[in-house]
Coordinates of C-alpha atoms in Angstrom, one line a residue:
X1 CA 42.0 27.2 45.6
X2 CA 45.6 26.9 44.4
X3 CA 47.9 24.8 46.4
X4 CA 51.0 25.0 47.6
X5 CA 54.8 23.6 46.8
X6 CA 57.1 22.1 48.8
X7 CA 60.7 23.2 47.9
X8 CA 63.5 20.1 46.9
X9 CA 60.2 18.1 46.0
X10 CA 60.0 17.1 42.1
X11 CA 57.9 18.5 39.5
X12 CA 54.5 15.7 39.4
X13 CA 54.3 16.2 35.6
X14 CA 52.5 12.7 34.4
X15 CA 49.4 12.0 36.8
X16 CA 49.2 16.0 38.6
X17 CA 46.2 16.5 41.1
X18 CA 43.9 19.3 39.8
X19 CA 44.2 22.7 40.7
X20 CA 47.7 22.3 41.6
X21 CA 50.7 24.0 40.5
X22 CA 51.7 20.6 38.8
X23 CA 48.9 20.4 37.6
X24 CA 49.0 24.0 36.0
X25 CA 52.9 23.1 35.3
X26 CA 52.0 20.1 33.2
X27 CA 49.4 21.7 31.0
X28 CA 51.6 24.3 30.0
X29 CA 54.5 21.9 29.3
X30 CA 52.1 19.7 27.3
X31 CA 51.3 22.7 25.3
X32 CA 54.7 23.7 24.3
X33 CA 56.0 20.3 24.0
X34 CA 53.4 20.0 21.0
X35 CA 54.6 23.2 18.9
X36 CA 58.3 21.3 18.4
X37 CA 57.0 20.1 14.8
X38 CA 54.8 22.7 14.1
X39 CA 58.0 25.3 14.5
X40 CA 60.7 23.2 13.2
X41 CA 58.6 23.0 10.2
X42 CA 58.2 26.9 10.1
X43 CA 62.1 26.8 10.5
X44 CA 62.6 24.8 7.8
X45 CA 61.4 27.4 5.5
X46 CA 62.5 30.5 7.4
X47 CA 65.9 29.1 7.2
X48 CA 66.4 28.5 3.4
X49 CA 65.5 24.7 3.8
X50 CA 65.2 23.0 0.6
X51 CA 61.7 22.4 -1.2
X52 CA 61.4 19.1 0.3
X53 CA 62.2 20.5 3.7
X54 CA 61.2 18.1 6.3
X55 CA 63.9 14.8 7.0
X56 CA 62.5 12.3 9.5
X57 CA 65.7 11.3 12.6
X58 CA 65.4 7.9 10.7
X59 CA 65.9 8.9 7.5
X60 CA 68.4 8.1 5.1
X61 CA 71.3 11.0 4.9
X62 CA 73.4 10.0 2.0
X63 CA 73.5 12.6 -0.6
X64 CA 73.8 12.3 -4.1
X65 CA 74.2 14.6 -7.2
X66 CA 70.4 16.3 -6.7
X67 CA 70.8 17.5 -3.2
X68 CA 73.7 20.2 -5.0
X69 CA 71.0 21.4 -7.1
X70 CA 68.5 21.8 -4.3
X71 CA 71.2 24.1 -2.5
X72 CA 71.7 25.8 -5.1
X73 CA 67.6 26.3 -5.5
X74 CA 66.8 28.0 -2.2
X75 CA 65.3 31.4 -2.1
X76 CA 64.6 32.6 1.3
X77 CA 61.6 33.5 0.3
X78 CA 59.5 33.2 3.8
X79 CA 61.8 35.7 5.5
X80 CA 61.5 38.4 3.2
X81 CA 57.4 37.9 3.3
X82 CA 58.1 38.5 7.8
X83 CA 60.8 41.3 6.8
X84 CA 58.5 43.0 5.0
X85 CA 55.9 43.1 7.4
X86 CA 57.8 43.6 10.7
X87 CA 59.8 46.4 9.0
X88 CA 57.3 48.7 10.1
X89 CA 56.1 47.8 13.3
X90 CA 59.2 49.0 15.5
X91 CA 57.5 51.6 17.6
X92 CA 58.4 55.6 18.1
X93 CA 57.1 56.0 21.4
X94 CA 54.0 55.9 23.7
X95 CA 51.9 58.5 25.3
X96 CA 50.0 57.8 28.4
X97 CA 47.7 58.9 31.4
X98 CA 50.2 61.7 32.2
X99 CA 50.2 65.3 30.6
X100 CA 52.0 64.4 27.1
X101 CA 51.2 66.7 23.9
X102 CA 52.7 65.3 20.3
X103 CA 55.5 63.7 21.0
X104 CA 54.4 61.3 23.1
X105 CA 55.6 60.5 26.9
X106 CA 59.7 60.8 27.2
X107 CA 59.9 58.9 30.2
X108 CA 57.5 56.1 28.9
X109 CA 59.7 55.5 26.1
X110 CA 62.7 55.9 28.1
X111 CA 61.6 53.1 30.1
X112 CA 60.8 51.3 27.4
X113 CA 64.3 51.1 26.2
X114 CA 65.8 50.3 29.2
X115 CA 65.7 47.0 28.7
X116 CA 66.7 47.6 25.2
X117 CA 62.6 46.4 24.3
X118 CA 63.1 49.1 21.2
X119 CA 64.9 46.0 19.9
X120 CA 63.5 43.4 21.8
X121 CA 59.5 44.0 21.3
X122 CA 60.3 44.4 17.4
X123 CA 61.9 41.0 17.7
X124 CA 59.2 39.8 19.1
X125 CA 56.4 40.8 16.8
X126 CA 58.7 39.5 14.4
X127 CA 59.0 36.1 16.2
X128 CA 55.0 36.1 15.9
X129 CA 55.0 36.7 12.7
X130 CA 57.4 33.8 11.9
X131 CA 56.6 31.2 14.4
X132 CA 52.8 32.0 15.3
X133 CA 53.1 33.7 18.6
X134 CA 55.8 35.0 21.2
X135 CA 55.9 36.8 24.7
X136 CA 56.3 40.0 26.5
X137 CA 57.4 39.5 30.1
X138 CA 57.7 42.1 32.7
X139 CA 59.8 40.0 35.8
X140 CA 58.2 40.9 39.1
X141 CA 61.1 39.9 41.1
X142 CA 63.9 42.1 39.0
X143 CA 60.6 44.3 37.8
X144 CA 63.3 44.0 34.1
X145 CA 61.5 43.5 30.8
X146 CA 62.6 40.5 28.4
X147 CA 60.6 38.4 25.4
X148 CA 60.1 34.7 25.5
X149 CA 60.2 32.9 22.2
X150 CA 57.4 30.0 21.9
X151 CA 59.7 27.2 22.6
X152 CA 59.9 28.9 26.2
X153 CA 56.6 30.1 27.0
X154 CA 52.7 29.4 26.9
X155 CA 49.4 31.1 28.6
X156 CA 45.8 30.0 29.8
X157 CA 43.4 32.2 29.3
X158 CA 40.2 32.9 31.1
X159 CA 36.9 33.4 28.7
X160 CA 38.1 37.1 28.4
X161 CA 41.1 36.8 26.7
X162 CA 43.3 37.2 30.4
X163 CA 45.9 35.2 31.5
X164 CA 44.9 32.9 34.0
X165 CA 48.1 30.6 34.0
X166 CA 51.0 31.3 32.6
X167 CA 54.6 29.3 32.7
X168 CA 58.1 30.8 30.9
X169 CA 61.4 28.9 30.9
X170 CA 64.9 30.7 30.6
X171 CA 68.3 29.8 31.1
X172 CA 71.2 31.0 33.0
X173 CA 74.6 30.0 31.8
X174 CA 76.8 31.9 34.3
X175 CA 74.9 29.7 37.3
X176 CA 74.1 26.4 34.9
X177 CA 71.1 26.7 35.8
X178 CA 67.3 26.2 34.1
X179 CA 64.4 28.4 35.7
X180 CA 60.7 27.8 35.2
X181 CA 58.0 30.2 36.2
X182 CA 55.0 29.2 37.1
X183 CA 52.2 32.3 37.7
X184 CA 48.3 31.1 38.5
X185 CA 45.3 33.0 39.3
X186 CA 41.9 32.2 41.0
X187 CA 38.8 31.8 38.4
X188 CA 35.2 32.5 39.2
X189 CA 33.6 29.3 38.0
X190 CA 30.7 31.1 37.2
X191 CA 31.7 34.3 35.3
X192 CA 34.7 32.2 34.0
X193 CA 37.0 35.5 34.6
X194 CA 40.6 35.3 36.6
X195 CA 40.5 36.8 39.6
X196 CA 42.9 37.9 43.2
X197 CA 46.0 38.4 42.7
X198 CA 48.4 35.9 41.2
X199 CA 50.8 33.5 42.6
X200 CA 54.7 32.9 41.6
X201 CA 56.0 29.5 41.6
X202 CA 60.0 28.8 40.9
X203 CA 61.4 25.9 40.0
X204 CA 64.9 24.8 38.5
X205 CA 67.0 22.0 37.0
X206 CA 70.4 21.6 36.1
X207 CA 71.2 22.9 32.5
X208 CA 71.3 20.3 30.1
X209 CA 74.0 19.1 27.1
X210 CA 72.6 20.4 23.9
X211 CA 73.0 19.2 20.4
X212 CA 75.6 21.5 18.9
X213 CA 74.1 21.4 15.3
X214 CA 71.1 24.0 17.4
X215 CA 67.9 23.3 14.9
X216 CA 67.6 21.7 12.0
X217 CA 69.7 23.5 9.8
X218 CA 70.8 26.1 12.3
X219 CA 75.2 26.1 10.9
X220 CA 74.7 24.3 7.9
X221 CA 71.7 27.0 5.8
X222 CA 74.1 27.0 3.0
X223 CA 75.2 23.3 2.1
X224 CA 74.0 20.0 3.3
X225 CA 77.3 19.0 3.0
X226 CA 77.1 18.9 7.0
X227 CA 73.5 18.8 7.9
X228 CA 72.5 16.4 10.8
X229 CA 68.9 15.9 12.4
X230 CA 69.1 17.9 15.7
X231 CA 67.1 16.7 18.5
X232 CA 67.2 20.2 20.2
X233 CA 64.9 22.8 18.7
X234 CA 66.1 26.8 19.3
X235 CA 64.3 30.3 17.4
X236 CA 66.9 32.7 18.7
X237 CA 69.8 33.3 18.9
X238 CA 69.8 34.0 22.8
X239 CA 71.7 32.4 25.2
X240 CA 68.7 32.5 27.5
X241 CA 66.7 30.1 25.3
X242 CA 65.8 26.6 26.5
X243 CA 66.1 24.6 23.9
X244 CA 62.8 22.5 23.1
X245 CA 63.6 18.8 23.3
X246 CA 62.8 15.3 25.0
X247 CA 64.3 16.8 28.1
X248 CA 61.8 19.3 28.3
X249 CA 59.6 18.2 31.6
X250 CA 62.5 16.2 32.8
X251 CA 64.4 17.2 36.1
X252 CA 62.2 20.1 37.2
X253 CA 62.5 20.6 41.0
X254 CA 60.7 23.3 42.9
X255 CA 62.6 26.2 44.4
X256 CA 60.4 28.8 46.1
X257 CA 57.1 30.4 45.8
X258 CA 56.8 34.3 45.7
X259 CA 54.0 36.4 47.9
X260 CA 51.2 37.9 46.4
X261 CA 51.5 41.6 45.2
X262 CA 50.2 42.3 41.9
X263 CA 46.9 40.8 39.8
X264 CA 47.6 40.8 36.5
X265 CA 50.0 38.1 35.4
X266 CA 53.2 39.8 33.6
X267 CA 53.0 37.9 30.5
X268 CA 51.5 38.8 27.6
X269 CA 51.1 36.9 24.2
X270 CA 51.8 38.2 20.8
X271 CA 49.8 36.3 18.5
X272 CA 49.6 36.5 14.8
X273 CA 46.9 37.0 12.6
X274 CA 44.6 33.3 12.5
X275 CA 47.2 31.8 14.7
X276 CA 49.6 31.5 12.0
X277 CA 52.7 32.8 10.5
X278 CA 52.7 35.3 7.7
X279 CA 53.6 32.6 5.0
X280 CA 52.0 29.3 6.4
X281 CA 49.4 30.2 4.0
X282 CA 51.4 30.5 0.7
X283 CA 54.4 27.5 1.2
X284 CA 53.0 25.8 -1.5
X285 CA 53.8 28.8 -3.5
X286 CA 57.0 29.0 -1.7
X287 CA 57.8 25.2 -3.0
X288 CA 56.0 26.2 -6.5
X289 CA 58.8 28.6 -6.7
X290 CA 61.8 26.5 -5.7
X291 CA 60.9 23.6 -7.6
X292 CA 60.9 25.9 -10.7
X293 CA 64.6 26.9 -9.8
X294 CA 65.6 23.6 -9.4
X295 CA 64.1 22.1 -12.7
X296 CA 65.7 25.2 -14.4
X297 CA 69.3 24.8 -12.6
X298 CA 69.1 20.9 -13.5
X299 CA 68.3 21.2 -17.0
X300 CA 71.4 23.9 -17.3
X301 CA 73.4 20.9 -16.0
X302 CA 72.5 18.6 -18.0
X303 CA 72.6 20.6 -21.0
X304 CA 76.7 20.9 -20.2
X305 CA 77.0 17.5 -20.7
X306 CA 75.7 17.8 -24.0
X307 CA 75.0 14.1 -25.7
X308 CA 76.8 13.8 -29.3
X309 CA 76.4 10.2 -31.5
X310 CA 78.1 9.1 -34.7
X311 CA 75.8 8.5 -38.1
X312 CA 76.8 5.9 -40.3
X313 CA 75.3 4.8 -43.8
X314 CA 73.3 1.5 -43.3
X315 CA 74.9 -0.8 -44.9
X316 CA 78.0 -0.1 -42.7
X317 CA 77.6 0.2 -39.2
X318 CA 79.9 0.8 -36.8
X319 CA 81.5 -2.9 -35.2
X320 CA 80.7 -3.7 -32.1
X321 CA 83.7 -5.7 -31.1
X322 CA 87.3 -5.6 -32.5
X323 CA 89.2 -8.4 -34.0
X324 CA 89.5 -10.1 -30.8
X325 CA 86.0 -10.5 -29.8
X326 CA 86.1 -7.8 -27.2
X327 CA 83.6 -5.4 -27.0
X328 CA 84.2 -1.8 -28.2
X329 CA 83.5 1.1 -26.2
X330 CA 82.9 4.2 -28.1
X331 CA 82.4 6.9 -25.1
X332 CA 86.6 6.1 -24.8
X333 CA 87.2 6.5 -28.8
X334 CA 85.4 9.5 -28.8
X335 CA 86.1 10.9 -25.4
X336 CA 85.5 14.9 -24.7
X337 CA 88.6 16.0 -23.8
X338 CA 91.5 18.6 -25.0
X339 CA 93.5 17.2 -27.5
X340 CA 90.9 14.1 -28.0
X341 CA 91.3 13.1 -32.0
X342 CA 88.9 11.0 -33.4
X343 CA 88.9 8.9 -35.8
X344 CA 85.8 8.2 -38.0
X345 CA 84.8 6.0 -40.7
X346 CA 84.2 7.1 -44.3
X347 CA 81.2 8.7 -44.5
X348 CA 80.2 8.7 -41.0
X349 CA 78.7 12.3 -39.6
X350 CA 79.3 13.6 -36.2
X351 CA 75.2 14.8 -34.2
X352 CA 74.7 16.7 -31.2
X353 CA 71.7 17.5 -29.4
X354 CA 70.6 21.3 -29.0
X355 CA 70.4 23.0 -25.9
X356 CA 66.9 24.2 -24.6
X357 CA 65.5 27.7 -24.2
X358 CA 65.5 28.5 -20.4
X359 CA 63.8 32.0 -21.0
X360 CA 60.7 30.5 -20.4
X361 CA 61.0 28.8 -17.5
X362 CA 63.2 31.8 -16.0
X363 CA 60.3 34.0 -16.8
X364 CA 57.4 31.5 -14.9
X365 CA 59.5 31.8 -12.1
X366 CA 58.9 35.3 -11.9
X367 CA 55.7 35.2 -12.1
X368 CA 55.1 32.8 -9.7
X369 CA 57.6 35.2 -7.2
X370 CA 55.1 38.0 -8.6
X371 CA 51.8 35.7 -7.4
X372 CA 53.2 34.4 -4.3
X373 CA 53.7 38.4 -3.2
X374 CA 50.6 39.7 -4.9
X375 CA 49.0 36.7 -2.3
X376 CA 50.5 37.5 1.0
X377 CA 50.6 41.1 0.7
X378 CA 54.0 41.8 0.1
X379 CA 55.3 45.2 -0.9
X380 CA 56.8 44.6 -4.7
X381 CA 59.6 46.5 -3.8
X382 CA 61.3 43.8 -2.4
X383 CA 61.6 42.2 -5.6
X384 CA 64.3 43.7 -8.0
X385 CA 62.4 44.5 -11.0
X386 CA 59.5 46.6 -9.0
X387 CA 60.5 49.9 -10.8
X388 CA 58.7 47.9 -13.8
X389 CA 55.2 48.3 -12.7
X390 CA 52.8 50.5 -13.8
X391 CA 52.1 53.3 -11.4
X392 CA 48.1 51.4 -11.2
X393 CA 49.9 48.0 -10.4
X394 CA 51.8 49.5 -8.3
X395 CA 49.1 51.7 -5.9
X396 CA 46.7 48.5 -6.2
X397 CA 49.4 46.3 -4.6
X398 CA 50.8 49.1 -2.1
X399 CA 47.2 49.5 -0.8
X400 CA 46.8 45.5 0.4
X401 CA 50.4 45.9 1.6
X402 CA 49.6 49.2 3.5
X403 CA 46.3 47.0 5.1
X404 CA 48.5 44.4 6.4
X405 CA 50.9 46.7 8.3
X406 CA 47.7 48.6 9.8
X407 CA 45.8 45.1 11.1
X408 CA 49.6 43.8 12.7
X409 CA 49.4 47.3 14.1
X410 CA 46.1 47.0 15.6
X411 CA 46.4 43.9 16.7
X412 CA 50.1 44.5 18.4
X413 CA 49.5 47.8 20.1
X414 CA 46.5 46.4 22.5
X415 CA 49.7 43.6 23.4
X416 CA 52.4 46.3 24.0
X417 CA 50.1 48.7 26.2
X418 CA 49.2 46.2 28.6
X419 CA 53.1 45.0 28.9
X420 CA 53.5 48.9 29.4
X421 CA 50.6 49.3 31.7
X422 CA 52.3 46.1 33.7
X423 CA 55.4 47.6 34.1
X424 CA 54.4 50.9 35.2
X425 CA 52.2 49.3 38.1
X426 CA 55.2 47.0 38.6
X427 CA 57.4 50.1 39.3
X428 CA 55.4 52.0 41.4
X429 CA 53.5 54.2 38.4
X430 CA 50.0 53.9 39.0
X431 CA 49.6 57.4 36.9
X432 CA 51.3 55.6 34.0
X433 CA 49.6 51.8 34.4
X434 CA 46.6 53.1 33.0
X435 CA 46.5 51.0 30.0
X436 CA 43.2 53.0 28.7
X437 CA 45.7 56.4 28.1
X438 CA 48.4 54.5 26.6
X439 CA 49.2 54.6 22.7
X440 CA 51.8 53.7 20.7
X441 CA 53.4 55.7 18.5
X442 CA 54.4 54.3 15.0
X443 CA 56.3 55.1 12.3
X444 CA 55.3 55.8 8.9
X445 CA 54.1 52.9 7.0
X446 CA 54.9 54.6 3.5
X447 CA 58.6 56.6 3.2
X448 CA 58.0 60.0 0.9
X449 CA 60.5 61.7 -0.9
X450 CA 61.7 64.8 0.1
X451 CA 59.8 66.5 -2.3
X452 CA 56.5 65.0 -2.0
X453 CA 57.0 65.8 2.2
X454 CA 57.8 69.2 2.2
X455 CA 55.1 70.3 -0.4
X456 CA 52.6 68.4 2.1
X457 CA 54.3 70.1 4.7
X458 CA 53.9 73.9 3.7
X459 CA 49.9 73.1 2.1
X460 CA 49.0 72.0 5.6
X461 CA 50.8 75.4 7.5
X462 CA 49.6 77.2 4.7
X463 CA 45.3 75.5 6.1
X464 CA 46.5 76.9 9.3
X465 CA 47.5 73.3 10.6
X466 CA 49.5 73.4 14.1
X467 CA 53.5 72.9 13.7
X468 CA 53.5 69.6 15.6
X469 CA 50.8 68.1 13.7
X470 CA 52.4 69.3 10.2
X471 CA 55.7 67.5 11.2
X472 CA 53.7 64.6 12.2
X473 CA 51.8 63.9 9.6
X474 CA 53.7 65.5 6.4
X475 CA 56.8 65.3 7.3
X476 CA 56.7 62.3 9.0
X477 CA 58.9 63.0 11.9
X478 CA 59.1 60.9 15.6
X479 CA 58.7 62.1 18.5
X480 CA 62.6 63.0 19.0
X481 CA 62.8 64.3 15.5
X482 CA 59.7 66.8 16.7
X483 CA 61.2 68.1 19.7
X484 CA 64.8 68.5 18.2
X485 CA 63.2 70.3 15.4
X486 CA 61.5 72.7 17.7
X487 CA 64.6 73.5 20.2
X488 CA 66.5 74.3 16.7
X489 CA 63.7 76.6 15.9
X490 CA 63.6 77.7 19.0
X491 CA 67.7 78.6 19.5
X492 CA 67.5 80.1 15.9
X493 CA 64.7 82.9 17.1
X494 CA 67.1 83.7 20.1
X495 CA 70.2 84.0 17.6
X496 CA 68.3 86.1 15.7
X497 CA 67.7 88.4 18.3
X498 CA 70.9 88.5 19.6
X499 CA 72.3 89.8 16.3
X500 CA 69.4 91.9 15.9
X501 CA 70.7 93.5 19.3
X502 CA 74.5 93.4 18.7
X503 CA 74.3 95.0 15.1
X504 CA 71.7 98.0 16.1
X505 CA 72.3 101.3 18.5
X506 CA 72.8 100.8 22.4
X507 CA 70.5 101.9 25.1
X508 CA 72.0 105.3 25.4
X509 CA 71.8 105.8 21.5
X510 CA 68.4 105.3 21.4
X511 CA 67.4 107.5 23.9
X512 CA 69.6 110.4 22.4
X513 CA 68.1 109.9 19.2
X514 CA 64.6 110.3 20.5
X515 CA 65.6 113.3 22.3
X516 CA 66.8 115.0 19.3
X517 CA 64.7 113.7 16.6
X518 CA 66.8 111.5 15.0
X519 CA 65.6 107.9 15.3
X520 CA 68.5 106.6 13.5
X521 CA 70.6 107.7 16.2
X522 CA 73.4 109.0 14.0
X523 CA 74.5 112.3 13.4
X524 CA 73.8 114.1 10.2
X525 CA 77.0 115.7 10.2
X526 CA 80.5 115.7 8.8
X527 CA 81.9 112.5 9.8
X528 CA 78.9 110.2 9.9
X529 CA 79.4 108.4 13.6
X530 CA 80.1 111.5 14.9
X531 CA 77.0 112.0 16.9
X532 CA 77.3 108.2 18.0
X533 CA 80.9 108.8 19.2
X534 CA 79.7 111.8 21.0
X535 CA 77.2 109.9 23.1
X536 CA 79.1 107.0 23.7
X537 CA 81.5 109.3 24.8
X538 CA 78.7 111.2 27.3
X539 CA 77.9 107.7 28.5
X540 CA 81.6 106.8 29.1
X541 CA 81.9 110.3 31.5
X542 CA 79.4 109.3 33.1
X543 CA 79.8 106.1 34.3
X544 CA 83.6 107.6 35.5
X545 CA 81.6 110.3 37.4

């Protein structure tokens, strides 16, 4: 049995009775309090953080000639591994329990984007992808859709994979406030599966000062010039985001609990493949790859300050002090500078060291790009020398990428339908809810030329294929594309016949030409229109008599 709240009374987060909502509260807020290094280590890299991302609070800041070359050795390589995977997982559309043929349910998607989730659920697969996991919320007060990144948000589940407890976090500037949202459900201790209908729990807190720097390199990606150790920890760029910091269970006070309605809890987790980002796998080749830049961009600088010495016969070296005693220094006799003369003793010879061959270490580089892609299943095309493949490189490499996109796919789409499936029930749309009839509708993982389309196109209308499935699959069209496609079609036929009509003989010509044989309706005669003059002539009498 869940208990109850008393509203003014703080948040019990440290020594919580079981089965309570403090109890429930400090569990979740235990969980998320322990992601803060796990994320601002993702960050690090998904930022453009240096190879040797990672600077403890205590840690010495004070730069020094190397941390230039670091800067200048940052490929943001762990965002373009995400990009490419989250490229293609925006969805089209849905179709659902209701009557919906190939293009997929209007209204569904309408309500979809009504809370601008077209954007938002794309984001939020892409926050999975980056920082392990995010969340789809469906508020059953406002009954309005939103994410939660994982700083904000964390779920229990029951042994079947449902949310049993579940507690977001969000932020409201305009009031200055924090709100925290506890939802709990019973669980049968013997099946282990959540059951009744869920309760709502509110609580709020004043909203904090935040570290301006906002994460750890959040305003200063492109120089450490200015980079400080921020105790605050923020994955968006929302307003709405609490940031994760030592403040996090502090000042919670409970506001209100909400009645019963619905049973399903309104929040539902995006998680990754494994649990883990896309590149958490492959940042040692990430580093590999950095670390190669860097050794290449130092030895270029060091090469510009090219060493030089003087060669003297042996049995007259150079002095090492002048006639006073002092001692000589030759870097200011011989400095490197416009107009510098030198003067040299008799015989003496002037050496300077080579520079080294970079082409090497330019080309390693690229390999290691190639092997860290080849690894985590990026499309080639994002690097700039794809169109170099062979056509069997390339196909090989396409096909892992192409598995990806379909696994993200399959693992996303169970996600979004249950979000949809809340939100319908949460809108009164029980015909809708039924998350067994909903399907998303994605886009095309591979793009076609034009070409390649269209011949695909007219060989599956020329098998006898149906229009709407030809567009689909050949020609790779949405659901909007499809049903703009066929009202063209459909205002072209009527345009036709409206010409058809305007350019051929009227009624009355028609029936005068059967009547005398002539289905033409023309005269024969001298003058060529004069039989159509002389019925339209008939006609006009007769509609004066």
């Amino acid at each position: 049995m869940i208990g109850t709240i008393r509203k003014g009374e703080a948040l019990e987060l440290k020594s919580a009775k079981p089965e309570t909502p403090d109890h429930y509260a400090q569990l979740l807020l235990k969980e998320i309090e322990g992601r803060k290094e796990d994320l601002r280590y993702l960050q690090g890299y998904l930022e453009g953080a240096p190879f040797s991302a990672g600077f403890a609070e205590e840690q010495d800041m004070n730069r020094n000639v190397l941390d230039d070359l670091k800067d200048l050795s940052r490929m943001n390589l762990a965002s373009v591994i995400v990009s490419a995977t989250t490229d293609r997982l925006g969805p089209d559309g849905f179709r659902t329990g209701v009557d919906s043929d190939e293009t997929g349910d209007r209204e569904a998607m309408e309500a979809f984007t009504r809370d601008e989730m077209n954007i938002k659920a794309t984001y939020g697969m892409q926050l999975a992808c980056s920082y392990r996991s995010s969340y789809l919320v469906v508020d059953p007060l406002s009954k309005r859709q939103n994410i939660i990144p994982p700083t904000n948000a964390a779920v229990i589940n029951d042994l079947f994979g449902e949310p049993v407890a579940a507690l977001t976090l969000q932020r409201d500037r305009y009031l200055n406030r924090e709100i925290l949202k506890l939802y709990v459900r019973e669980q049968d201790s013997e099946t282990g599966e959540a059951t009744g209908q869920f309760s709502l729990f509110l609580a709020s807190r004043e909203m904090g000062k935040d570290d301006p720097t906002k994460g750890m390199y959040r305003g200063a990606r492109r120089s450490q010039k200015a980079r400080a150790y921020s105790r605050d920890l923020t994955v968006t760029n929302y307003d709405t985001e609490v940031p994760l910091n030592d403040r996090l269970k502090a000042g919670w006070v409970w506001w209100k609990a909400v009645p019963k309605k619905y049973d399903r809890i309104p929040v539902t987790p995006l998680v990754n493949k494994d649990g883990k980002a896309e590149f958490e796998d492959h940042v040692d080749g990430i580093d590999r790859v950095h670390y190669g830049i860097f050794q290449r961009n130092l030895i270029v600088t060091m090469q510009a300050l090219r060493q030089r010495a003087v060669e003297t016969a042996e049995n007259a070296p150079l002095p090492r002090t002048d006639d006073m005693g002092n001692p000589i220094n030759y870097s200011d006799q011989f400095s490197a500078e416009p107009g510098a003369v030198w003067v040299m003793p008799p015989g003496a010879k002037l050496w300077e060291s080579s520079n080294m061959d970079i082409s090497s270490l330019h080309l390693a580089t690229r390999d290691d790009i190639k092997d860290l892609f080849s690894q985590s299943y990026t499309n080639m095309a994002y690097m700039s020398d794809s169109v170099n493949q062979s056509a069997a490189g390339a196909n090989n490499q396409q096909d892992g990428y192409v598995s990806k996109i379909q696994d993200r796919r399959r693992r996303f789409e169970s996600r979004l339908a249950r979000h949809m499936s809340i939100y319908f029930e949460m809108n009164d749309d029980p015909e809708r809810a039924d998350v067994s009839k909903i399907q998303v509708i994605w886009p095309p993982i591979k793009i076609e030329s034009i070409t390649d389309a269209t011949a695909s196109f007219a060989a599956l209308r020329a098998q006898g294929f149906p229009l709407r499935a030809s567009m689909r699959e050949a020609l790779k069209m949405t659901p909007d594309e499809m049903s703009r496609v066929e009202q063209e079609m459909y205002e072209e036929r009527i345009n036709k016949a409206v010409e058809a009509a305007m350019n051929g003989p009227t009624p009355i010509e028609s029936n005068q030409a059967q009547s005398t044989g002539n289905p033409s309706g023309t005269s024969t005669g001298a003058g060529g229109n004069g039989g159509s003059a002389t019925a339209r002539e008939q006609a006009s009498s007769n509609r004066k008599g």
